[in-house]
XYZ file of C-alpha atoms in Angstrom:
327
model
C 4.521 3.887 -2.919
C 1.773 6.209 -2.684
C -0.169 8.007 -5.422
C -1.241 11.829 -5.611
C -4.719 12.964 -4.522
C -5.379 13.229 -8.244
C -5.431 9.511 -8.617
C -8.679 9.509 -6.665
C -10.156 12.271 -8.688
C -9.602 11.082 -12.197
C -11.039 7.818 -13.771
C -8.646 5.379 -14.994
C -9.521 5.687 -18.590
C -9.254 9.617 -18.435
C -5.585 9.078 -17.256
C -4.362 7.473 -20.673
C -5.758 10.590 -22.513
C -4.221 12.850 -20.273
C -0.569 11.295 -20.583
C 1.679 13.916 -22.171
C 4.463 11.726 -24.113
C 8.012 12.927 -23.651
C 10.251 10.196 -25.102
C 10.509 6.650 -25.880
C 12.221 4.657 -22.951
C 12.475 1.391 -25.074
C 11.025 -0.852 -27.880
C 11.389 -4.487 -27.508
C 10.907 -7.313 -30.199
C 8.741 -10.148 -28.591
C 7.534 -13.410 -29.788
C 4.074 -14.849 -29.389
C 2.705 -18.362 -30.597
C 0.861 -16.710 -33.490
C 2.779 -13.456 -34.343
C 5.718 -11.376 -34.176
C 5.124 -8.214 -32.322
C 6.835 -5.071 -30.492
C 6.335 -3.479 -27.307
C 7.179 -0.034 -26.625
C 7.538 1.953 -23.105
C 6.960 5.725 -23.232
C 7.775 8.158 -20.656
C 5.631 11.136 -20.160
C 3.622 13.140 -17.645
C 0.204 13.462 -16.154
C -0.691 16.701 -14.270
C 3.181 17.391 -14.060
C 4.145 13.983 -12.519
C 5.997 11.286 -14.481
C 4.406 8.165 -15.837
C 5.265 5.069 -18.083
C 2.869 4.006 -20.385
C 3.613 0.611 -22.253
C 1.771 -0.693 -25.309
C 1.873 -3.911 -27.293
C 0.569 -4.684 -30.728
C 2.014 -6.140 -34.087
C 4.434 -3.444 -34.881
C 5.057 0.172 -34.006
C 6.388 3.161 -35.760
C 8.939 4.924 -33.359
C 11.030 6.987 -36.026
C 10.262 10.511 -34.129
C 8.629 12.165 -31.312
C 5.918 13.238 -33.642
C 5.094 9.726 -34.538
C 4.858 8.517 -30.987
C 2.700 11.608 -30.239
C 0.430 10.629 -33.170
C 0.270 6.953 -31.902
C -0.956 8.084 -28.519
C -3.539 10.651 -29.914
C -4.929 7.808 -31.875
C -5.840 5.678 -29.058
C -9.524 5.017 -28.528
C -11.844 2.797 -26.862
C -9.774 2.599 -23.652
C -11.273 0.280 -21.202
C -9.766 -0.160 -17.607
C -9.247 -3.820 -16.671
C -8.118 -2.972 -13.255
C -5.811 -0.797 -11.031
C -3.903 -0.838 -7.757
C -1.825 1.874 -6.198
C 0.164 3.391 -8.967
C -0.576 0.420 -11.648
C -3.241 0.398 -13.954
C -3.942 -1.853 -17.119
C -6.311 -1.447 -19.986
C -7.430 -2.701 -23.481
C -7.617 0.033 -26.329
C -7.722 0.222 -30.016
C -5.555 2.297 -32.288
C -7.815 2.947 -35.137
C -7.523 5.740 -37.476
C -11.065 6.633 -37.400
C -14.044 5.323 -39.633
C -17.476 4.287 -38.783
C -17.997 1.775 -35.791
C -16.015 1.059 -32.718
C -12.636 -0.695 -33.690
C -12.032 -3.869 -31.497
C -9.234 -3.723 -28.998
C -5.848 -4.454 -30.417
C -3.587 -3.067 -27.767
C -2.672 -4.105 -24.216
C -1.802 -0.759 -22.261
C -0.143 -0.713 -18.760
C 0.161 2.808 -17.093
C 2.424 3.424 -14.189
C 1.544 6.775 -12.731
C 3.256 8.376 -10.542
C 6.477 6.463 -11.492
C 9.738 6.612 -9.808
C 13.272 6.901 -11.111
C 13.572 3.203 -10.505
C 10.727 2.460 -12.782
C 12.185 4.820 -15.490
C 15.524 2.649 -15.154
C 13.711 -0.587 -15.447
C 11.898 0.362 -18.524
C 14.766 1.891 -20.351
C 17.058 0.413 -22.746
C 20.268 -0.906 -21.136
C 23.251 -3.330 -21.292
C 22.812 -6.724 -19.502
C 25.245 -8.422 -17.483
C 25.673 -11.806 -15.891
C 26.573 -11.797 -12.313
C 27.280 -14.562 -9.750
C 25.583 -14.126 -6.258
C 27.558 -16.164 -3.860
C 26.062 -16.977 -0.414
C 28.391 -14.429 1.189
C 27.573 -11.589 -1.209
C 23.820 -12.374 -0.515
C 24.103 -12.371 3.143
C 26.184 -9.414 3.171
C 24.944 -6.933 0.444
C 21.794 -8.349 -1.433
C 19.747 -9.066 1.867
C 20.288 -5.783 3.226
C 19.341 -4.331 -0.206
C 16.084 -6.342 -0.133
C 15.289 -5.127 3.332
C 15.762 -1.469 2.533
C 13.477 -1.655 -0.606
C 10.675 -3.524 1.583
C 10.986 -0.701 4.197
C 10.538 1.740 1.616
C 6.980 0.515 1.157
C 7.515 -1.054 -2.535
C 5.050 -3.910 -1.520
C 1.786 -1.608 -0.737
C 0.162 -2.706 -3.856
C 0.685 -6.446 -2.950
C -0.525 -6.080 0.475
C -3.436 -4.176 -0.899
C -4.613 -7.315 -2.681
C -3.727 -9.754 -0.014
C -5.694 -7.660 2.603
C -8.913 -7.343 0.390
C -8.715 -3.490 -0.523
C -7.756 -3.777 -4.224
C -8.304 -5.959 -7.339
C -10.627 -8.415 -5.536
C -12.825 -8.929 -8.577
C -9.818 -10.307 -10.221
C -8.997 -12.878 -7.751
C -9.757 -16.192 -9.215
C -8.765 -18.380 -6.078
C -8.227 -17.886 -2.282
C -6.963 -20.789 -0.564
C -6.720 -20.828 3.191
C -4.855 -24.161 3.194
C -4.198 -25.848 6.613
C -3.225 -22.497 8.400
C -1.987 -19.074 7.732
C 1.355 -20.183 6.273
C -0.561 -22.100 3.590
C -2.793 -19.343 2.365
C -2.427 -17.836 -1.008
C -4.348 -16.260 -3.767
C -4.204 -16.177 -7.695
C -4.987 -13.470 -10.114
C -4.175 -12.581 -13.834
C -0.907 -10.942 -14.292
C -1.133 -7.310 -15.524
C 0.453 -8.102 -18.804
C -2.033 -10.766 -19.781
C -4.957 -9.690 -21.996
C -7.258 -12.076 -19.886
C -8.734 -13.996 -22.835
C -5.782 -15.219 -24.895
C -5.110 -18.773 -23.513
C -2.193 -19.284 -25.580
C -0.626 -16.303 -23.600
C -2.043 -17.218 -20.254
C 0.082 -15.537 -17.428
C -1.303 -15.775 -13.562
C 0.172 -14.807 -10.318
C -0.068 -16.809 -7.208
C 0.618 -14.659 -4.315
C 1.289 -16.266 -0.774
C -0.032 -14.699 2.371
C 2.957 -15.520 4.438
C 5.483 -12.544 4.466
C 8.601 -14.366 5.755
C 9.599 -15.594 2.404
C 10.790 -12.605 0.368
C 12.395 -14.642 -2.661
C 13.643 -18.132 -3.443
C 16.629 -17.378 -1.335
C 14.329 -17.956 1.734
C 13.300 -21.366 0.783
C 14.582 -24.222 2.828
C 14.423 -27.831 2.582
C 11.582 -28.101 5.290
C 9.336 -25.956 2.872
C 9.112 -28.886 0.258
C 5.722 -30.045 1.559
C 4.332 -26.752 1.313
C 5.712 -25.995 -2.097
C 4.348 -29.143 -3.343
C 0.859 -28.467 -1.903
C 1.142 -24.906 -3.374
C 2.065 -26.340 -6.872
C -0.818 -28.736 -6.997
C -3.355 -26.286 -5.758
C -2.098 -23.715 -8.319
C -2.464 -26.107 -10.962
C -5.804 -27.455 -9.922
C -7.309 -23.963 -9.736
C -5.984 -23.045 -13.311
C -7.530 -25.919 -15.139
C -10.631 -25.602 -13.119
C -10.913 -21.866 -14.236
C -9.930 -22.498 -17.768
C -11.047 -26.006 -18.669
C -9.659 -25.955 -22.181
C -6.274 -26.260 -20.433
C -4.646 -29.274 -18.805
C -1.919 -29.376 -16.149
C 0.839 -30.404 -18.483
C 0.129 -27.231 -20.525
C 1.140 -25.059 -17.753
C 4.745 -23.881 -16.676
C 5.491 -22.534 -12.859
C 8.422 -20.438 -12.355
C 9.725 -17.761 -9.971
C 11.824 -14.922 -10.645
C 15.344 -14.239 -9.199
C 15.985 -11.212 -8.851
C 12.164 -10.717 -8.526
C 10.544 -7.529 -9.388
C 9.138 -7.307 -5.596
C 10.314 -9.029 -2.653
C 7.422 -10.877 -1.643
C 7.176 -14.804 -2.823
C 5.146 -15.301 -5.760
C 4.860 -17.866 -8.625
C 4.159 -17.270 -12.124
C 1.808 -19.490 -14.078
C 2.100 -19.569 -17.822
C 0.970 -21.446 -20.707
C 3.803 -23.566 -22.022
C 2.966 -22.122 -25.662
C 3.903 -18.783 -24.415
C 7.318 -17.974 -26.306
C 9.940 -17.501 -23.607
C 10.763 -13.864 -23.686
C 13.300 -12.123 -21.268
C 11.214 -12.787 -18.151
C 11.173 -16.403 -18.834
C 14.932 -16.626 -19.871
C 17.808 -18.339 -17.994
C 19.201 -16.035 -15.616
C 15.925 -14.746 -14.908
C 13.261 -17.580 -14.459
C 13.645 -20.718 -12.012
C 11.244 -23.546 -12.500
C 9.282 -24.460 -9.525
C 9.562 -28.210 -9.944
C 13.578 -27.704 -10.371
C 13.600 -25.584 -7.207
C 11.656 -28.308 -5.247
C 14.355 -31.115 -6.358
C 17.173 -29.093 -5.540
C 15.669 -28.338 -2.116
C 14.913 -32.146 -1.619
C 18.540 -32.913 -2.523
C 19.806 -30.872 0.553
C 21.356 -32.585 3.392
C 19.137 -31.267 6.437
C 15.704 -29.402 7.023
C 17.474 -25.863 7.616
C 19.603 -26.007 4.481
C 18.363 -23.433 2.212
C 18.598 -21.691 -1.314
C 20.572 -19.196 0.484
C 23.369 -21.649 0.791
C 24.047 -21.727 -2.853
C 25.588 -19.424 -5.453
C 23.093 -18.240 -8.027
C 24.040 -16.867 -11.604
C 21.497 -14.424 -13.070
C 21.465 -11.147 -15.403
C 21.153 -7.645 -14.478
C 20.673 -4.191 -16.328
C 23.420 -1.979 -15.816
C 20.893 0.813 -14.922
C 19.659 -1.489 -11.867
C 20.570 -0.674 -8.378
C 21.948 -4.007 -7.743
C 24.354 -3.512 -10.409
C 25.323 -0.001 -9.760
C 25.515 -0.311 -5.975
C 26.665 -4.047 -5.561
C 28.001 -5.926 -8.621
C 29.654 -3.268 -10.391
C 31.660 -2.183 -7.329
C 32.589 -5.835 -6.923
C 33.726 -6.070 -10.481
C 36.285 -3.090 -10.076
C 37.692 -4.493 -6.800
C 38.352 -7.943 -8.488
C-alpha cells in the first residue's frame, strides 16, 4: 500500500478537516466497561481520493447525510496520536462551541487513501460461519494469503519493525535469544492510550515465516511461552496498576493482515466482535493444543478451524461461497 504525494504535504490534523463525507458505511453498538456506545464508519474523499473515517462516542445521530456532515463539521481540537502509511489516529472533541477548549471525547481513525477492500471491511454485511479444513487451507486459503502479502499489504507493519515509523509508540523491543525471538509492542490504534479498562496493545514479531496461527507447530511451544511471558512482564511494567491476571492474550483468525501478532487487552474490556468466538483464539489455548500434538512437525495447519466471515470479504466471495454452491 502506498499513499499519494499529498500525504507528505498535509499535516495529519489537516486531513480530518479536508475529509468530505459521502455516506455512512456502518454504525455498530459497542459495549464498554463503563458505558454503552456507538461507533460509526464514514466513507468520503480527501483531494479526490477515497478514505474511511471511524469515530466512537456515547451515541451518534445518523438519520441523514446532513446530520453526518454536521457531525464532521463540529469536530474540533483534533490531535494526531500517530500515523503509518495510510493509517492515522486521533483524539478530538465534538463540542458545539462555547468558551474554552472542550476535552477530547472522540477517538478517530483515518484510512486514506483507502482501497475497495477497506470499504468492504467497514461496511455492514451479513456474517457466515465457515469451516476451513486442512485441504481448503492448503489448496485455497494459503495461496490467497500469499497473494495478499505479495500486494504489499504489510508495508505498514514492516515500517514499524524496521524503525521507519511509530518508533515513539514502541513500548518494548525484545531481541530475545536470537532473530527468531525478537518482537516489539505498541498500542493498538483503537485504544485511546489512557483508559486502562480498555487497554489494547499489539505484540509484533520480527520473524516473517509465521503468517498466522496456521503456521504454528508443536516445536514453536517454547518460543510462544517465552513470548507470552515477556509480553505480560512488559505490560505490567509499563502499566503498574495492572496485574498479569488482568490481561487477556489472543490472536485472530482470519487476521486482518498476514504477519503474526498477539493482541493484549484488559479482561475488563467487553468482548465485541473482534474478541468473539469465531474470530479470537486465546494464546494459552493455542499453546495447550500444540502441546497435545503428536510430534514437533505437527501444526495448526493440520486441523479444521471454524470462524466467521462477512459476505463482502474476498475469502467468502472467492473461496467459501463457491464451495457452498458446489456442495
